[in-house]
Amino acid sequence: MAGKSKQKVCLAYSGGLDTSCILVWLKEQGYDVVCFMADVGQEEDFEAAKKKALKIGAQKVEIKDLKKAFVEEFCWPAIQCNAQYEGEYLLGTSLARPVIARAQMEFAAQEGCFAVSHGCTGKGNDQVRFELAFYALDPKIKVIAPWRDPVFYNRFKGRNDLLDYASQTGIPVTSTKSKPWSMDENLAHCSYEAGILEDPNTTPPEDMWKLTVDPEKAPEKPEYFTLEFTKGIPTGLEYSEGGKEKSVTGDVDIFTTTNNIARRNGVGRIDIVENRFIGIKSRGCYESPGLTCLRSAHQNLEGLCLDREVKTWRDRSITYDFSKCLYNGVWFSPECEVLRNCIPPTQKDVNGRVRCKVYKGTFSVVGRTSPSKLYDMSESSMDEIGDFDPSETGGFITVSAIRLKKYGQMKKEAGEDL
């Protein structure tokens, strides 16, 4: 793939071996390169990565703090509709991709780039998520995806080839020993895949997990905290630390503090085999400590204050499709826009406080309160009549049984057992 001399490319840069080699390789193709780095809450030395990129030839490096936008625009709607892919995955990687892509495209436009580039592999979901976002945000943008270019991937067949290239071209490499898996981190989670994890029967080594303590080594006493929700969005957190009662507000602070509580108690690990958008099954291990607590607390509160039919409709019509949009990378699509606009009306009554407990890898709710009038303790009680007349239930059962009687009679006449 030969490039036109001195056209400018915006590279999504991490500071790692792959994107450092791609940076130098793009320059070899005749491009000027500017690098974009997104701070979505990962624990990373951004300044060191910036210095490295400039040293090996980047014209400019932009580091953009996207944590607030990530939480407010992406994580909160996911919690409001209890987003989840295939019953387990809380979509931590998927949630971060559109906010990163949007910011990268803004920087690319600012710098006058004709193309954007990334280091995603040709078999994964992320190439799809990034590029569909790129094309939606700027239909005329060009995308350079080296790991789908035969010239590139035939030249660099593995990590050793990249290390040799780094040595030949003066790319600083801090370590030549690669962990036998790939990893992606943001404020919502950390994911692990590939390498030794490709065998679905291989137990992840304990030193793989970066965010959470081993549940078996977590504190012997449970930890309690209270989350407050307003219209389905977390708006407050109360907890104890060092014998002192503390409280936090503010989106990023709530998320970060909930993360810290969950991390030290080993909450949020899963190990699954999922179905990638491109049709390949993939084994992934995920840590979503704070997100696990926030989503579970929200879901529990909905039981108290969300109407049954609204919840059923939302679960069937929004949650599944919204989760699918996130996973498949079509955040910037007409269907996802409609789904996002449908979420807030379902949450106007989801207000209240949830008392939570974390202990050795588990999360549970120990109490919840809400100003909602849908739950009536007197009406629900087995110890008093209240405003509910039990005699009226007979008619309800009689009407509900009409079709079941007909069905039972039909099966009997056909000589079939129920």
Coordinates of C-alpha atoms in Angstrom, one line a residue:
M1 CA 0.0 0.0 0.0
A2 CA 1.9 3.0 -1.2
G3 CA 0.9 6.4 0.2
K4 CA 0.9 9.8 -1.4
S5 CA 3.9 11.8 -0.2
K6 CA 3.3 14.0 2.8
Q7 CA -0.4 13.3 3.2
K8 CA -1.2 13.3 6.9
V9 CA -2.6 10.4 8.9
C10 CA -4.0 10.4 12.4
L11 CA -3.0 7.2 14.2
A12 CA -4.8 5.9 17.3
Y13 CA -1.7 5.4 19.5
S14 CA -1.2 3.4 22.7
G15 CA 2.6 3.6 23.2
G16 CA 2.9 -0.2 22.8
L17 CA 4.9 -2.2 20.4
D18 CA 2.2 -2.6 17.7
T19 CA 1.2 1.0 17.3
S20 CA 4.8 2.2 17.6
C21 CA 5.8 0.0 14.7
I22 CA 2.7 1.1 12.8
L23 CA 3.7 4.8 13.3
V24 CA 7.2 4.2 11.9
W25 CA 5.8 2.0 9.1
L26 CA 3.3 4.7 8.1
K27 CA 6.2 7.2 7.8
E28 CA 8.0 4.6 5.6
Q29 CA 5.0 4.7 3.3
G30 CA 5.5 8.5 2.9
Y31 CA 2.9 9.8 5.3
D32 CA 3.2 12.5 8.0
V33 CA 1.7 11.1 11.2
V34 CA 0.0 12.7 14.1
C35 CA -1.0 10.5 17.1
F36 CA -4.1 10.5 19.2
M37 CA -4.4 9.0 22.7
A38 CA -7.7 8.8 24.6
D39 CA -7.8 8.8 28.4
V40 CA -10.8 6.8 29.2
G41 CA -9.6 5.9 32.7
Q42 CA -7.0 3.3 31.9
E43 CA -3.9 3.2 34.2
E44 CA -1.3 4.4 31.8
D45 CA 1.7 6.7 31.6
F46 CA 0.4 9.0 28.9
E47 CA 3.3 11.4 29.0
A48 CA 5.9 8.7 28.5
A49 CA 3.9 7.4 25.5
K50 CA 3.8 10.9 24.1
K51 CA 7.5 11.3 24.4
K52 CA 8.1 8.0 22.7
A53 CA 5.8 8.9 19.8
L54 CA 7.5 12.2 19.2
K55 CA 10.9 10.5 19.4
I56 CA 10.1 8.0 16.7
G57 CA 8.6 10.5 14.3
A58 CA 5.1 11.7 15.2
Q59 CA 4.6 15.3 14.3
K60 CA 2.2 15.9 17.1
V61 CA 0.5 13.9 19.9
E62 CA -2.9 14.7 21.3
I63 CA -3.9 13.3 24.7
K64 CA -7.6 13.8 25.4
D65 CA -9.3 13.3 28.7
L66 CA -12.6 11.6 27.8
K67 CA -13.5 10.1 31.2
K68 CA -16.5 12.5 31.9
A69 CA -18.0 12.0 28.4
F70 CA -17.4 8.3 28.6
V71 CA -19.3 8.0 31.9
E72 CA -22.1 10.5 31.2
E73 CA -22.8 9.7 27.5
F74 CA -22.1 6.0 27.3
C75 CA -21.9 4.2 30.7
W76 CA -25.0 5.8 32.3
P77 CA -27.4 4.9 29.4
A78 CA -26.0 1.4 29.5
I79 CA -26.8 1.2 33.2
Q80 CA -30.2 2.8 32.7
C81 CA -31.3 0.0 30.4
N82 CA -29.2 -2.8 32.1
A83 CA -27.2 -3.4 28.9
Q84 CA -25.6 -6.8 28.6
Y85 CA -24.4 -8.9 25.7
E86 CA -25.3 -12.6 25.7
G87 CA -26.4 -12.6 29.3
E88 CA -22.9 -11.9 30.8
Y89 CA -20.7 -9.3 29.1
L90 CA -21.3 -5.8 30.4
L91 CA -19.8 -4.3 27.2
G92 CA -16.9 -2.4 28.8
T93 CA -14.8 -2.3 25.6
S94 CA -17.7 -1.6 23.3
L95 CA -18.8 1.4 25.4
A96 CA -15.5 3.1 25.0
R97 CA -15.1 2.8 21.3
P98 CA -17.5 5.5 20.1
V99 CA -16.2 8.1 22.5
I100 CA -12.7 7.4 21.4
A101 CA -13.5 7.3 17.7
R102 CA -15.4 10.6 17.9
A103 CA -12.5 12.4 19.6
Q104 CA -10.0 10.9 17.2
M105 CA -12.0 12.2 14.2
E106 CA -12.3 15.6 15.7
F107 CA -8.5 15.8 16.1
A108 CA -8.0 14.4 12.6
A109 CA -10.2 17.1 11.2
Q110 CA -8.4 19.7 13.2
E111 CA -5.0 18.5 11.8
G112 CA -6.2 18.3 8.2
C113 CA -5.7 14.5 8.0
F114 CA -6.9 12.7 4.9
A115 CA -6.9 9.3 6.8
V116 CA -7.1 7.7 10.2
S117 CA -5.3 4.5 11.2
H118 CA -5.5 2.0 14.1
G119 CA -3.8 -1.1 15.3
C120 CA -6.8 -3.4 15.5
T121 CA -6.4 -7.0 14.3
G122 CA -8.2 -8.3 11.3
K123 CA -10.2 -10.9 13.3
G124 CA -11.6 -8.8 16.1
N125 CA -14.6 -6.6 16.8
D126 CA -12.7 -3.4 17.4
Q127 CA -11.8 -2.8 13.8
V128 CA -15.5 -2.9 13.0
R129 CA -16.5 -0.6 15.9
F130 CA -13.8 2.0 15.1
E131 CA -14.3 2.0 11.4
L132 CA -18.1 2.1 11.3
A133 CA -17.8 5.1 13.7
F134 CA -15.2 6.8 11.5
Y135 CA -17.3 6.4 8.4
A136 CA -20.5 7.6 10.1
L137 CA -18.7 10.7 11.5
D138 CA -17.0 11.5 8.1
P139 CA -18.2 9.5 5.1
K140 CA -15.2 10.7 3.1
I141 CA -12.5 9.6 5.5
K142 CA -9.9 7.1 4.5
V143 CA -9.0 4.3 6.9
I144 CA -5.6 2.6 7.0
A145 CA -5.8 -0.7 8.7
P146 CA -2.3 -2.3 8.6
W147 CA -3.3 -5.6 10.1
R148 CA -5.6 -6.2 7.2
D149 CA -3.0 -5.2 4.6
P150 CA -1.2 -8.3 3.2
V151 CA 2.0 -6.2 2.7
F152 CA 2.0 -5.5 6.4
Y153 CA 0.9 -8.7 8.0
N154 CA 3.0 -10.9 5.7
R155 CA 6.0 -8.8 6.7
F156 CA 5.2 -8.8 10.4
K157 CA 3.9 -12.3 11.2
G158 CA 4.4 -12.2 14.9
R159 CA 5.8 -10.3 17.9
N160 CA 9.4 -11.3 17.0
D161 CA 9.1 -9.6 13.6
L162 CA 7.9 -6.5 15.3
L163 CA 10.7 -6.6 17.8
D164 CA 13.3 -7.0 15.0
Y165 CA 11.7 -4.0 13.2
A166 CA 11.8 -2.0 16.4
S167 CA 15.5 -2.7 16.8
Q168 CA 16.3 -1.9 13.2
T169 CA 14.4 1.4 13.2
G170 CA 15.3 2.7 16.7
I171 CA 11.9 2.2 18.4
P172 CA 12.4 2.0 22.2
V173 CA 11.2 -1.2 23.6
T174 CA 11.0 -1.4 27.4
S175 CA 10.5 -5.2 27.5
T176 CA 10.9 -8.0 25.0
K177 CA 8.8 -10.4 27.0
S178 CA 5.2 -10.4 26.1
K179 CA 2.4 -11.5 28.4
P180 CA 0.7 -14.5 26.8
W181 CA -2.6 -12.5 26.2
S182 CA -3.8 -9.2 25.0
M183 CA -5.4 -6.6 27.2
D184 CA -7.6 -3.5 26.9
E185 CA -8.5 -1.3 29.8
N186 CA -10.8 1.7 30.6
L187 CA -12.7 3.1 33.6
A188 CA -15.4 0.5 33.1
H189 CA -13.4 -2.6 32.8
C190 CA -10.3 -4.6 31.7
S191 CA -10.5 -7.3 29.0
Y192 CA -8.1 -10.2 28.3
E193 CA -8.0 -12.4 25.2
A194 CA -5.8 -14.2 22.8
G195 CA -2.6 -16.1 23.5
I196 CA -3.0 -18.8 26.1
L197 CA -6.6 -17.8 26.6
E198 CA -7.5 -19.1 23.1
D199 CA -7.8 -22.5 24.6
P200 CA -11.2 -22.2 26.3
N201 CA -10.2 -24.9 28.8
T202 CA -7.1 -23.0 30.1
T203 CA -7.6 -21.5 33.5
P204 CA -6.5 -17.8 33.5
P205 CA -3.4 -17.4 35.7
E206 CA -4.0 -15.4 38.8
D207 CA -1.4 -12.7 37.8
M208 CA -3.4 -12.0 34.7
W209 CA -6.2 -10.1 36.6
K210 CA -5.1 -6.5 36.9
L211 CA -8.0 -4.7 38.5
T212 CA -9.5 -7.0 41.2
V213 CA -8.0 -8.9 44.1
D214 CA -8.4 -12.7 44.1
P215 CA -11.9 -13.2 45.7
E216 CA -10.4 -15.8 48.0
K217 CA -7.9 -13.3 49.3
A218 CA -10.4 -10.4 49.6
P219 CA -11.1 -9.1 53.1
E220 CA -12.8 -11.4 55.6
K221 CA -15.5 -8.8 56.5
P222 CA -18.1 -7.6 54.0
E223 CA -18.1 -4.0 52.9
Y224 CA -21.3 -2.0 52.7
F225 CA -22.2 1.2 50.8
T226 CA -25.3 3.0 49.5
L227 CA -25.9 4.2 45.9
E228 CA -28.5 6.8 45.1
F229 CA -30.2 7.0 41.7
T230 CA -32.1 9.8 40.0
K231 CA -34.0 8.9 36.9
G232 CA -32.0 5.7 36.7
I233 CA -28.6 7.5 36.8
P234 CA -26.2 7.1 39.8
T235 CA -26.1 10.5 41.5
G236 CA -24.6 9.7 44.9
L237 CA -22.5 7.2 46.9
E238 CA -22.1 6.8 50.6
Y239 CA -19.5 4.5 52.1
S240 CA -17.1 4.1 55.1
E241 CA -13.3 4.2 54.8
G242 CA -10.8 4.3 57.7
G243 CA -13.7 4.5 60.2
K244 CA -15.1 7.6 58.6
E245 CA -18.3 8.1 56.8
K246 CA -17.8 9.5 53.3
S247 CA -19.9 10.6 50.3
V248 CA -19.2 11.4 46.7
T249 CA -21.2 13.0 43.9
G250 CA -20.2 13.7 40.4
D251 CA -20.2 11.1 37.6
V252 CA -16.6 10.2 37.4
D253 CA -16.1 10.3 41.1
I254 CA -19.0 7.9 41.7
F255 CA -17.8 5.5 39.1
T256 CA -14.2 5.6 40.3
T257 CA -15.1 5.2 44.0
T258 CA -17.5 2.3 43.2
N259 CA -14.6 0.7 41.2
N260 CA -12.3 1.0 44.2
I261 CA -14.7 -0.6 46.6
A262 CA -15.5 -3.5 44.2
R263 CA -11.8 -4.0 43.2
R264 CA -10.6 -4.5 46.8
N265 CA -13.4 -7.0 47.3
G266 CA -12.8 -9.1 44.2
V267 CA -16.1 -8.2 42.4
G268 CA -16.7 -8.3 38.7
R269 CA -14.7 -11.1 37.1
I270 CA -16.2 -13.3 34.3
D271 CA -14.7 -15.8 31.9
I272 CA -16.9 -16.5 28.8
V273 CA -16.9 -17.6 25.2
E274 CA -18.8 -15.0 23.1
N275 CA -20.0 -14.7 19.5
R276 CA -18.1 -11.9 17.7
F277 CA -20.0 -9.7 15.2
I278 CA -17.9 -11.0 12.4
G279 CA -19.0 -14.6 13.1
I280 CA -16.1 -16.0 15.1
K281 CA -16.4 -17.4 18.6
S282 CA -14.0 -15.8 21.0
R283 CA -13.0 -16.6 24.6
G284 CA -12.7 -13.4 26.7
C285 CA -12.0 -12.7 30.4
Y286 CA -13.4 -9.5 31.8
E287 CA -13.1 -7.4 35.0
S288 CA -16.0 -4.9 35.4
P289 CA -15.9 -4.1 39.1
G290 CA -17.7 -0.9 39.5
L291 CA -19.9 -1.4 36.5
T292 CA -21.1 -4.7 38.0
C293 CA -22.2 -3.0 41.2
L294 CA -23.8 0.0 39.5
R295 CA -25.8 -2.1 37.0
S296 CA -26.9 -4.7 39.6
A297 CA -28.0 -2.0 42.1
H298 CA -29.9 -0.2 39.3
Q299 CA -31.6 -3.3 38.2
N300 CA -32.7 -4.1 41.8
L301 CA -34.1 -0.6 42.3
E302 CA -36.2 -1.0 39.2
G303 CA -38.0 -3.9 40.8
L304 CA -39.3 -1.5 43.4
C305 CA -40.3 1.5 41.2
L306 CA -40.6 0.5 37.5
D307 CA -44.0 -0.5 36.1
R308 CA -44.2 -4.2 35.1
E309 CA -45.3 -3.6 31.5
V310 CA -42.8 -0.7 31.0
K311 CA -40.0 -3.0 32.3
T312 CA -41.1 -5.9 30.1
W313 CA -41.3 -3.6 27.0
R314 CA -37.9 -2.0 27.8
D315 CA -36.2 -5.3 28.3
R316 CA -37.5 -6.8 25.0
S317 CA -37.5 -3.7 22.8
I318 CA -34.5 -1.6 24.1
T319 CA -32.1 -3.6 26.2
Y320 CA -31.4 -6.4 23.8
D321 CA -31.1 -4.2 20.7
F322 CA -29.2 -1.4 22.5
S323 CA -26.6 -4.0 23.7
K324 CA -26.4 -5.4 20.2
C325 CA -25.8 -1.9 18.8
L326 CA -23.0 -1.3 21.3
Y327 CA -21.3 -4.7 20.7
N328 CA -21.6 -4.5 16.9
G329 CA -20.2 -0.9 16.8
V330 CA -23.2 0.9 15.4
W331 CA -23.6 3.6 18.1
F332 CA -23.7 6.3 15.3
S333 CA -26.6 4.7 13.5
P334 CA -30.3 5.7 13.1
E335 CA -31.5 2.7 15.1
C336 CA -29.2 3.4 18.0
E337 CA -30.2 7.0 18.1
V338 CA -33.9 5.9 18.4
L339 CA -33.0 3.4 21.1
R340 CA -31.1 6.0 23.1
N341 CA -34.0 8.4 22.9
C342 CA -36.3 5.7 24.2
I343 CA -34.3 5.1 27.4
P344 CA -35.0 8.2 29.5
P345 CA -38.8 8.0 29.4
T346 CA -38.5 4.5 31.0
Q347 CA -36.4 5.9 33.8
K348 CA -38.3 8.9 35.1
D349 CA -39.6 7.0 38.2
V350 CA -36.4 5.1 38.9
N351 CA -35.4 7.2 41.9
G352 CA -34.2 5.9 45.2
R353 CA -31.4 4.5 47.3
V354 CA -29.9 1.0 47.2
R355 CA -27.9 -0.4 50.2
C356 CA -25.2 -2.7 48.8
K357 CA -22.9 -5.4 50.1
V358 CA -19.7 -6.7 48.5
Y359 CA -17.9 -9.8 49.9
K360 CA -15.3 -12.1 48.4
G361 CA -16.3 -11.6 44.8
T362 CA -20.0 -11.3 45.3
F363 CA -22.3 -8.3 45.1
S364 CA -25.7 -8.3 46.8
V365 CA -28.4 -5.8 47.7
V366 CA -29.4 -5.6 51.4
G367 CA -32.1 -2.9 51.1
R368 CA -33.7 -0.3 48.9
T369 CA -36.0 2.7 49.3
S370 CA -37.8 4.9 46.8
P371 CA -40.4 7.7 46.8
S372 CA -42.2 5.6 44.1
K373 CA -45.8 4.8 44.9
L374 CA -45.9 1.5 42.9
Y375 CA -44.9 -0.6 45.9
D376 CA -47.4 -0.6 48.7
M377 CA -46.3 -2.6 51.8
S378 CA -49.8 -2.8 53.2
E379 CA -51.2 -4.1 49.9
S380 CA -48.4 -6.7 49.6
S381 CA -48.6 -7.9 53.2
M382 CA -49.8 -11.4 54.0
D383 CA -50.7 -10.1 57.5
E384 CA -53.3 -7.5 56.6
I385 CA -56.0 -7.0 54.0
G386 CA -55.3 -3.3 53.2
D387 CA -57.1 -1.9 50.1
F388 CA -56.9 -5.3 48.3
D389 CA -60.0 -7.4 48.3
P390 CA -58.8 -11.1 48.1
S391 CA -62.3 -12.3 47.0
E392 CA -61.9 -10.5 43.7
T393 CA -59.0 -12.7 42.8
G394 CA -61.4 -15.6 42.1
G395 CA -62.8 -13.8 39.1
F396 CA -59.3 -13.0 37.9
I397 CA -58.4 -16.7 38.1
T398 CA -61.6 -17.8 36.4
V399 CA -61.1 -15.5 33.4
S400 CA -57.4 -16.4 33.2
A401 CA -58.3 -20.1 33.2
I402 CA -60.7 -20.0 30.2
R403 CA -58.1 -20.7 27.5
L404 CA -56.2 -23.1 29.7
K405 CA -59.3 -25.2 30.2
K406 CA -59.9 -25.3 26.4
Y407 CA -56.3 -26.3 25.9
G408 CA -56.5 -29.1 28.5
Q409 CA -59.7 -30.4 27.0
M410 CA -58.2 -30.4 23.5
K411 CA -55.1 -32.4 24.7
K412 CA -57.4 -34.8 26.5
E413 CA -59.5 -35.5 23.5
A414 CA -56.4 -36.1 21.4
G415 CA -55.2 -38.6 24.0
E416 CA -52.1 -36.5 24.8
D417 CA -50.7 -35.9 28.2
L418 CA -49.9 -32.4 29.5

